Coordinates of N, CA and C in Angstrom, one line a residue:
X158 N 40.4 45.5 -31.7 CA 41.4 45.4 -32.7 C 41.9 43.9 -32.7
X159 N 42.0 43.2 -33.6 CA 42.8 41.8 -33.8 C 43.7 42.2 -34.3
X160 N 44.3 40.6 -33.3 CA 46.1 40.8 -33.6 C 46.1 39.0 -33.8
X161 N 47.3 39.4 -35.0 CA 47.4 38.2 -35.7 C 48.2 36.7 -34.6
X162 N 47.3 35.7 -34.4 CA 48.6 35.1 -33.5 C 48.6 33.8 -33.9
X163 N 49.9 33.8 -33.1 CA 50.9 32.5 -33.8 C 49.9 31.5 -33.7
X164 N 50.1 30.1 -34.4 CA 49.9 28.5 -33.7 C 50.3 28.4 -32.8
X165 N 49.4 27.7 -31.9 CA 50.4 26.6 -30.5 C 50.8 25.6 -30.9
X166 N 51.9 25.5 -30.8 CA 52.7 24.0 -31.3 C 51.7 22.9 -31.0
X167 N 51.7 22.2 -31.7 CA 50.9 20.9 -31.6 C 51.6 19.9 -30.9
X168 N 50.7 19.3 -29.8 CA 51.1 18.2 -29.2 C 51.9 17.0 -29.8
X169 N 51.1 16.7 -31.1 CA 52.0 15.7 -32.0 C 53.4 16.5 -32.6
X170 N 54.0 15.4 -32.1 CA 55.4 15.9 -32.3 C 56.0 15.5 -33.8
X171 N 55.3 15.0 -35.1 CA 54.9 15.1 -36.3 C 54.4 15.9 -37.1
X172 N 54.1 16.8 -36.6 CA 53.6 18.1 -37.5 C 53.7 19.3 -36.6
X173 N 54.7 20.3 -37.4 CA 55.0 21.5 -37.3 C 53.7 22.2 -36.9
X174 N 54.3 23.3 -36.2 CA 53.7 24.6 -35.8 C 52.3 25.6 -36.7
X175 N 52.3 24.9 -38.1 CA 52.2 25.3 -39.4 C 51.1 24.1 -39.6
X176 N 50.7 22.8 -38.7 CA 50.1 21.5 -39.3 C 51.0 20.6 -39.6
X177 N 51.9 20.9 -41.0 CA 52.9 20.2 -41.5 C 53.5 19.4 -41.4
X178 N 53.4 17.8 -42.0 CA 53.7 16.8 -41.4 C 55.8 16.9 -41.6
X179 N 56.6 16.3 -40.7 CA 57.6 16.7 -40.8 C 57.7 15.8 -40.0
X180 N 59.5 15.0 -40.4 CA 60.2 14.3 -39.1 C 61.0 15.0 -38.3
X181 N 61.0 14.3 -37.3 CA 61.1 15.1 -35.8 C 62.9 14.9 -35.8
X182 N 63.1 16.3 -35.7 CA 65.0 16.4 -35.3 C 65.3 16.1 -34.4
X183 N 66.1 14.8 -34.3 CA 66.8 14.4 -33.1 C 67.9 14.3 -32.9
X184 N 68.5 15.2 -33.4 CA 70.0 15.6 -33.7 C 70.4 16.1 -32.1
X185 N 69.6 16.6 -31.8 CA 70.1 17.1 -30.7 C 70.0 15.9 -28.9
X186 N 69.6 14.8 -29.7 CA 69.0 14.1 -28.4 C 70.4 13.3 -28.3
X187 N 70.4 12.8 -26.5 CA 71.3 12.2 -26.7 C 71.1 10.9 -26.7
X188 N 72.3 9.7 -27.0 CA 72.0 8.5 -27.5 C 72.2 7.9 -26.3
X189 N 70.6 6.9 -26.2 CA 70.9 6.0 -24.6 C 70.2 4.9 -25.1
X190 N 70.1 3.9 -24.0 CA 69.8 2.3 -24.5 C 68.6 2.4 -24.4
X191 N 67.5 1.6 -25.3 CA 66.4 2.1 -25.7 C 66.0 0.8 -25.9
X192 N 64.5 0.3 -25.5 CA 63.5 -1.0 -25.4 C 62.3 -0.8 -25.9
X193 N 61.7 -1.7 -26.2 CA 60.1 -1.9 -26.3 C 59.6 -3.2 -26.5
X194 N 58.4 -3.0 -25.7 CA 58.1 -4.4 -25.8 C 56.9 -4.2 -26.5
X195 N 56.0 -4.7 -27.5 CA 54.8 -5.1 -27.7 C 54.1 -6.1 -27.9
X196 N 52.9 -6.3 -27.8 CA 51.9 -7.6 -28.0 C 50.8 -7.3 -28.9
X197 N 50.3 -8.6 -29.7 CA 49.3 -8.5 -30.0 C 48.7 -10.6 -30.2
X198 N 47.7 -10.5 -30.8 CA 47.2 -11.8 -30.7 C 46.4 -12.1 -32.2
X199 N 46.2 -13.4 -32.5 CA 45.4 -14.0 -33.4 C 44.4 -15.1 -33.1
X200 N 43.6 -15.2 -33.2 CA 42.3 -16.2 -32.9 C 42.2 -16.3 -34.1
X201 N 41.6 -18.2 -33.7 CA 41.6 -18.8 -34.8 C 40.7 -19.8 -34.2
X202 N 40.0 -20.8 -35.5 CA 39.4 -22.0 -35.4 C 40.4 -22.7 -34.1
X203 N 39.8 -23.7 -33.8 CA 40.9 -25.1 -32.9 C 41.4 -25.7 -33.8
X204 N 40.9 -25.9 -35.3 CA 41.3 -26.5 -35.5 C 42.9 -26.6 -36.7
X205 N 42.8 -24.9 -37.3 CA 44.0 -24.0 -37.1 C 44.6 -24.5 -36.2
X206 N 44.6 -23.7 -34.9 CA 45.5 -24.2 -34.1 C 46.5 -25.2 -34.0
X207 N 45.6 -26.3 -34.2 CA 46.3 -27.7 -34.1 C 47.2 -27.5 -35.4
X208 N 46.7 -27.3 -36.7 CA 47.8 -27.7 -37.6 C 49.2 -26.4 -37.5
X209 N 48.9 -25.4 -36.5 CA 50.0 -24.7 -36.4 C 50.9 -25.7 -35.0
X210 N 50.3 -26.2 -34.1 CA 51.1 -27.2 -33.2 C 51.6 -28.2 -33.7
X211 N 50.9 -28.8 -34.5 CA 51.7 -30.0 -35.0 C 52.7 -30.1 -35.8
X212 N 52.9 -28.6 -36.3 CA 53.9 -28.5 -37.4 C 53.4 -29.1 -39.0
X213 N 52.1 -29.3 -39.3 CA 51.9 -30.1 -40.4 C 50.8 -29.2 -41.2
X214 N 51.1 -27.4 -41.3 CA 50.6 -26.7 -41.9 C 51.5 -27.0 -43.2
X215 N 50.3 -26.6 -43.9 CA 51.0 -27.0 -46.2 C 52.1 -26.0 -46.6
X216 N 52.2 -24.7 -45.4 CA 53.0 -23.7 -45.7 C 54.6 -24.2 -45.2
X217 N 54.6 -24.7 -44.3 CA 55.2 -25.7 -43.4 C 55.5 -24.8 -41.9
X218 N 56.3 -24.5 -41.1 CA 56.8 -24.0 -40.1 C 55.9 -22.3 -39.8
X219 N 54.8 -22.9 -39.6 CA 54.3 -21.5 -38.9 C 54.6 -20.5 -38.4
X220 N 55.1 -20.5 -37.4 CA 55.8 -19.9 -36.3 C 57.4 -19.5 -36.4
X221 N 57.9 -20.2 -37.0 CA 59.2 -20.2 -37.4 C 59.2 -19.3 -38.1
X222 N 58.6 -19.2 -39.5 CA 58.3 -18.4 -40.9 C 58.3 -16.9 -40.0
X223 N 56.6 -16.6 -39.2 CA 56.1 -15.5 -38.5 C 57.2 -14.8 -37.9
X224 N 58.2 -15.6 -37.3 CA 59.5 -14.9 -36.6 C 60.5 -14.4 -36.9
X225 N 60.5 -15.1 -38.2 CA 61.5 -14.7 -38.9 C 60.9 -13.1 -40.1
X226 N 59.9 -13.2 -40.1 CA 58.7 -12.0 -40.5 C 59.0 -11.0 -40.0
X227 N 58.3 -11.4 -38.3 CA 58.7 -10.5 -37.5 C 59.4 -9.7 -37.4
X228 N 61.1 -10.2 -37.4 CA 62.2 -9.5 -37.1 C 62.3 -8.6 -38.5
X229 N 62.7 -9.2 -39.4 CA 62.2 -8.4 -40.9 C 61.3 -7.2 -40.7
X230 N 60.6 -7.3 -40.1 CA 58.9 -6.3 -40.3 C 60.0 -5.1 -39.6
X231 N 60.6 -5.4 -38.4 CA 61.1 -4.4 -37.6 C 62.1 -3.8 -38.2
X232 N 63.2 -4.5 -38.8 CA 64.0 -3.7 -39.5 C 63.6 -3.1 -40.8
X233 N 62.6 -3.1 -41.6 CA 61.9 -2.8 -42.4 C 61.1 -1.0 -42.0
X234 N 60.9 -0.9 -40.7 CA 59.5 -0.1 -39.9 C 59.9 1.4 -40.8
X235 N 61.1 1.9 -40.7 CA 61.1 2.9 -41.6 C 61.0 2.9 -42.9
X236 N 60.9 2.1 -43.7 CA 60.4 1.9 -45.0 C 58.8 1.9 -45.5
X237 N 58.4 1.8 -44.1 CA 56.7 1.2 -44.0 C 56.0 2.3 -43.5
X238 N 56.9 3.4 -42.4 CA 56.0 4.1 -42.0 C 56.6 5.6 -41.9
X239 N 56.0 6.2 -42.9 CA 56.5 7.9 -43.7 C 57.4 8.2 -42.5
X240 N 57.4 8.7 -41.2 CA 58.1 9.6 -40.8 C 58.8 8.8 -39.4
X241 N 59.2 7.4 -39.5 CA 60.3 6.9 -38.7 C 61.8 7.1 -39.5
X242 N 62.2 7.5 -38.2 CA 63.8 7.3 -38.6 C 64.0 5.9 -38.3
X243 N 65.1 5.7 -40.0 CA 65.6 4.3 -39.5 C 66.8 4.3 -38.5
X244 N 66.8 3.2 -37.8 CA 67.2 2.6 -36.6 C 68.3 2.0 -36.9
X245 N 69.5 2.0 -36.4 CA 70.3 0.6 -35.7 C 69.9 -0.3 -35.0
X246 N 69.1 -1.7 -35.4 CA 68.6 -2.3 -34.2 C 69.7 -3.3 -33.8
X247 N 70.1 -3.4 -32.6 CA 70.8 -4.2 -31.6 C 70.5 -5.6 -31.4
X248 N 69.0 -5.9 -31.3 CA 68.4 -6.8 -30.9 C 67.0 -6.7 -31.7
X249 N 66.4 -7.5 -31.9 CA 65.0 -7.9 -32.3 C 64.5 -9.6 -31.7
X250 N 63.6 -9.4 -31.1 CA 63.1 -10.9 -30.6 C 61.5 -11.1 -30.5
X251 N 61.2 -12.0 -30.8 CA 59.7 -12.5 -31.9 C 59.6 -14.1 -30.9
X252 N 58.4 -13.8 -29.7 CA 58.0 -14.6 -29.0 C 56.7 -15.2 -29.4
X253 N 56.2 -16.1 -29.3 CA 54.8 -16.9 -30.0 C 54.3 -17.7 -28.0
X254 N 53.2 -17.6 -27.9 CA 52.5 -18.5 -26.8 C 51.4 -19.1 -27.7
X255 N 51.3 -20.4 -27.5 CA 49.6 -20.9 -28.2 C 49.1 -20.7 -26.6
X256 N 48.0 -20.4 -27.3 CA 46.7 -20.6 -25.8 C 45.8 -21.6 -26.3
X257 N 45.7 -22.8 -26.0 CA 44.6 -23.2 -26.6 C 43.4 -23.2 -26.0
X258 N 43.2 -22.7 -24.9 CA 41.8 -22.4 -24.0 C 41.0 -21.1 -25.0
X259 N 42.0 -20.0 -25.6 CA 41.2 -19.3 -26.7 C 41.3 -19.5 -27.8
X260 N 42.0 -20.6 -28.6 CA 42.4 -20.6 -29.8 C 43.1 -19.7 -30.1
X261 N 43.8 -18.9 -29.7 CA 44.9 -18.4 -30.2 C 46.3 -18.4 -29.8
X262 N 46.9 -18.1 -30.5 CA 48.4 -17.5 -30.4 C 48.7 -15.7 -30.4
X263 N 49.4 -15.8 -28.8 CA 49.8 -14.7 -28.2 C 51.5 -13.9 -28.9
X264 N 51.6 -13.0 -29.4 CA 52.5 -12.6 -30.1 C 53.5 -11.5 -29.3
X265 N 55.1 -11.6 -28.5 CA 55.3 -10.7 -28.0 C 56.5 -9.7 -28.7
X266 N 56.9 -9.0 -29.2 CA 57.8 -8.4 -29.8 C 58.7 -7.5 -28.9
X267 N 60.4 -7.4 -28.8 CA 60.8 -6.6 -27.9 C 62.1 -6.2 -29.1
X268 N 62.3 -5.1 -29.5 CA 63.3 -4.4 -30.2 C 63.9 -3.0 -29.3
X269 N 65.3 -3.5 -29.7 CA 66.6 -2.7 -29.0 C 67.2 -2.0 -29.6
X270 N 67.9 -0.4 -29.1 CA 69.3 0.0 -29.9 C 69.6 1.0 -28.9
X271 N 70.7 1.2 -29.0 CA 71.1 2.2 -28.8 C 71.3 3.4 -29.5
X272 N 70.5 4.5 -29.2 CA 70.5 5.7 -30.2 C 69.4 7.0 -29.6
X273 N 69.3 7.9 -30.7 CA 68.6 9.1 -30.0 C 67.2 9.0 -30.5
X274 N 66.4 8.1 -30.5 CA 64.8 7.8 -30.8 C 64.8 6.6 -30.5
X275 N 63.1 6.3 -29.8 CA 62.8 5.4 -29.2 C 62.6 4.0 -30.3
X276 N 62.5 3.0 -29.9 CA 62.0 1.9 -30.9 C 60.8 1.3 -31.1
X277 N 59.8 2.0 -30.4 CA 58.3 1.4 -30.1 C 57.7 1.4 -31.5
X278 N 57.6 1.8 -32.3 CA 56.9 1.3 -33.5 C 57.8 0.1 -34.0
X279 N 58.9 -0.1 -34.5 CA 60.0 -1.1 -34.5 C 59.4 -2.4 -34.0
X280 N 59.1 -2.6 -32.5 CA 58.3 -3.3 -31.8 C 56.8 -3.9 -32.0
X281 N 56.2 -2.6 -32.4 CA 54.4 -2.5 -33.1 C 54.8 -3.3 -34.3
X282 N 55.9 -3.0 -35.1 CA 55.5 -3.3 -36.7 C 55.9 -4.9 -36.7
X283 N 57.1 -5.4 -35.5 CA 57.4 -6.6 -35.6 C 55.9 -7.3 -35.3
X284 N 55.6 -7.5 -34.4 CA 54.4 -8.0 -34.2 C 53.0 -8.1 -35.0
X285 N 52.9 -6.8 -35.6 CA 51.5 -6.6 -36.8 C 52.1 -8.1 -37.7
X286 N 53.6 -7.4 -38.5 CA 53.8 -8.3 -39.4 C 53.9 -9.6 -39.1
X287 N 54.5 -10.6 -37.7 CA 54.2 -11.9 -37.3 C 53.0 -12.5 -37.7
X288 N 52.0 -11.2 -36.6 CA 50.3 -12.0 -36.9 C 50.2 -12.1 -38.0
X289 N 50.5 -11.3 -39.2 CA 49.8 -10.8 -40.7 C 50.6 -12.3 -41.5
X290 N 51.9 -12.4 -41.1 CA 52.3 -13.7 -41.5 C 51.9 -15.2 -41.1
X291 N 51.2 -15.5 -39.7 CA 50.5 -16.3 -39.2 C 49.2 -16.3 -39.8
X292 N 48.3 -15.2 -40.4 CA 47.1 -15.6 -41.2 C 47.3 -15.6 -42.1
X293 N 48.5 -15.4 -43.6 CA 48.9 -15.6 -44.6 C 49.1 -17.1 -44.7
X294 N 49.4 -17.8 -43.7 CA 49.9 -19.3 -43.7 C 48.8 -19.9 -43.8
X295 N 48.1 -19.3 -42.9 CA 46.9 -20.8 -42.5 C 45.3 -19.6 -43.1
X296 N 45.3 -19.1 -44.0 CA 44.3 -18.2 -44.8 C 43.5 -19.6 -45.3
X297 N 44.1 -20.8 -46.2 CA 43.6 -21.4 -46.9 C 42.6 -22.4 -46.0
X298 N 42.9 -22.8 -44.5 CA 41.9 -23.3 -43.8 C 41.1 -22.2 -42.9
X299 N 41.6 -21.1 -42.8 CA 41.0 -20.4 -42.1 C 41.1 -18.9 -42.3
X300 N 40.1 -18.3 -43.0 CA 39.9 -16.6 -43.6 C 39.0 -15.9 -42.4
X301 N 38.3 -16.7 -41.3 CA 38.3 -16.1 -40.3 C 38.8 -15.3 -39.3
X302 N 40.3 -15.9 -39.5 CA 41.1 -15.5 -38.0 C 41.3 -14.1 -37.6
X303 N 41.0 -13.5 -36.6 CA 41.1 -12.3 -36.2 C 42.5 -11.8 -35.3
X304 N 43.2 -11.0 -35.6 CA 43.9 -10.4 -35.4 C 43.7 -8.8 -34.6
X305 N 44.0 -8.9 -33.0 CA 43.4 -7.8 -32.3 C 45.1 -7.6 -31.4
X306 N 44.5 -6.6 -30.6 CA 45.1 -6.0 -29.3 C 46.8 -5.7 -30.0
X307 N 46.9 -5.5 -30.6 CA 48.3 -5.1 -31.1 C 48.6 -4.1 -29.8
X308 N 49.2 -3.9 -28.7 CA 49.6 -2.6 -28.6 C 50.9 -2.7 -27.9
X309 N 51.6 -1.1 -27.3 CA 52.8 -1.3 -26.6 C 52.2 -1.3 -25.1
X310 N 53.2 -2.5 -25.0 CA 53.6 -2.6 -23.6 C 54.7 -2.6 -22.7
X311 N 55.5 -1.8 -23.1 CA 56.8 -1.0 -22.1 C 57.7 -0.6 -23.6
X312 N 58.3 0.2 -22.5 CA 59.3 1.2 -23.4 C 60.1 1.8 -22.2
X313 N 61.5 1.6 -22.1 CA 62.3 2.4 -21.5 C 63.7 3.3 -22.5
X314 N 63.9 4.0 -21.8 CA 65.0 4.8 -22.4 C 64.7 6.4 -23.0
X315 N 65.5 6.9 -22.9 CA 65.3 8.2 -23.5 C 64.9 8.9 -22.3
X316 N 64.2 10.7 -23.3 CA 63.8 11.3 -22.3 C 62.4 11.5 -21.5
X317 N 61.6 10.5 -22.5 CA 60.4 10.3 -21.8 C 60.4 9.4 -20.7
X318 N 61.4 8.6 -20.8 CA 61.3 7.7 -19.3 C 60.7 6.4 -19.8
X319 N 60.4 5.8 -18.6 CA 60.1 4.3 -18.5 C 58.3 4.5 -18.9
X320 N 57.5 3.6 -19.8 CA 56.3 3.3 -19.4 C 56.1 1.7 -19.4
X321 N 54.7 1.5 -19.0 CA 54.3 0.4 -18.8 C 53.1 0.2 -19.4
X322 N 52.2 -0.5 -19.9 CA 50.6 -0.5 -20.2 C 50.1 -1.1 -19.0
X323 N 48.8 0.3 -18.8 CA 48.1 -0.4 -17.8 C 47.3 -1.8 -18.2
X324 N 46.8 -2.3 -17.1 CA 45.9 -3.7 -17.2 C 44.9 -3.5 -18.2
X325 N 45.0 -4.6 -18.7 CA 43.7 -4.5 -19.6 C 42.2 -4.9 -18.9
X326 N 40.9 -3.9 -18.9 CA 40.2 -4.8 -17.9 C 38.9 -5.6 -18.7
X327 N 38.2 -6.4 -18.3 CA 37.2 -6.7 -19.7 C 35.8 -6.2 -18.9
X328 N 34.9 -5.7 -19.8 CA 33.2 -5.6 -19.3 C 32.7 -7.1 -19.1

């Protein structure tokens, strides 16, 4: 004899019991101080580089512009991505490293609030949009540059707790 049975809730906490994509109620969560940090990077010619160090890109202030992107990108994140709740953010901060040993510039993003959902996309979206604004500037000398490793690396607050990204290791 078959018997009709339920769905098992799905892991992703974005789609109901049903598939159904849905935002997640957090009505009931309580509101605590809430971090994330992410990174990602752009590689580029050297010689990019340089006109991003020297300040004598045609766009003018590379990095400056990117930061000011950045923080935008974050407060923006629920307009960009279907099923974030927007945020009070507290804080937003948009870090740049040149490396010139790889030609690139290292990107670190850390967004804050206090509230009942975490900020880790907030964090992801400031940094996509930095990089995306760092190859928009220097596109005209260089349509190579590659844009990788976006990801998170820490997040505290809430009820999942603290994480950390493990090491990255290379083959």
């Amino acid at each position: 004899m078959n018997h009709p049975t339920t769905p098992a809730p799905s892991p992703l906490t974005h789609f109901d019991a049903e598939g159904q994509a849905h935002m997640v109620d957090v009505a009931a969560k309580a509101s605590t101080h809430r971090v994330a940090v992410a990174e990602g990077r752009i590689t580029m010619e050297p010689a990019t580089l340089a006109l991003i160090q020297s300040g004598s890109a045609k766009k003018g202030d590379v990095l400056g512009i990117a930061r000011i992107a950045g923080i935008q990108g974050a407060k923006k994140t629920s307009d960009l991505i279907p099923l974030c709740h927007p945020i009070a953010l507290t804080r937003v901060a948009v870090e740049f490293e040149v490396e010139a040993s790889t030609n690139s510039v290292l990107c670190r993003t850390t967004a804050e609030c206090t509230g009942q959902t975490g900020v880790e996309m907030e964090a992801l979206t400031a940094c996509s949009v930095a990089l995306l604004t760092i190859y928009d500037m220097c596109k005209a000398v260089d349509r190579g540059m590659i844009i990788g490793g976006v990801r998170l690396m820490e997040k505290r607050g809430g009820k999942s707790g603290h994480f950390v990204a493990p090491a990255l290791t290379t083959l």
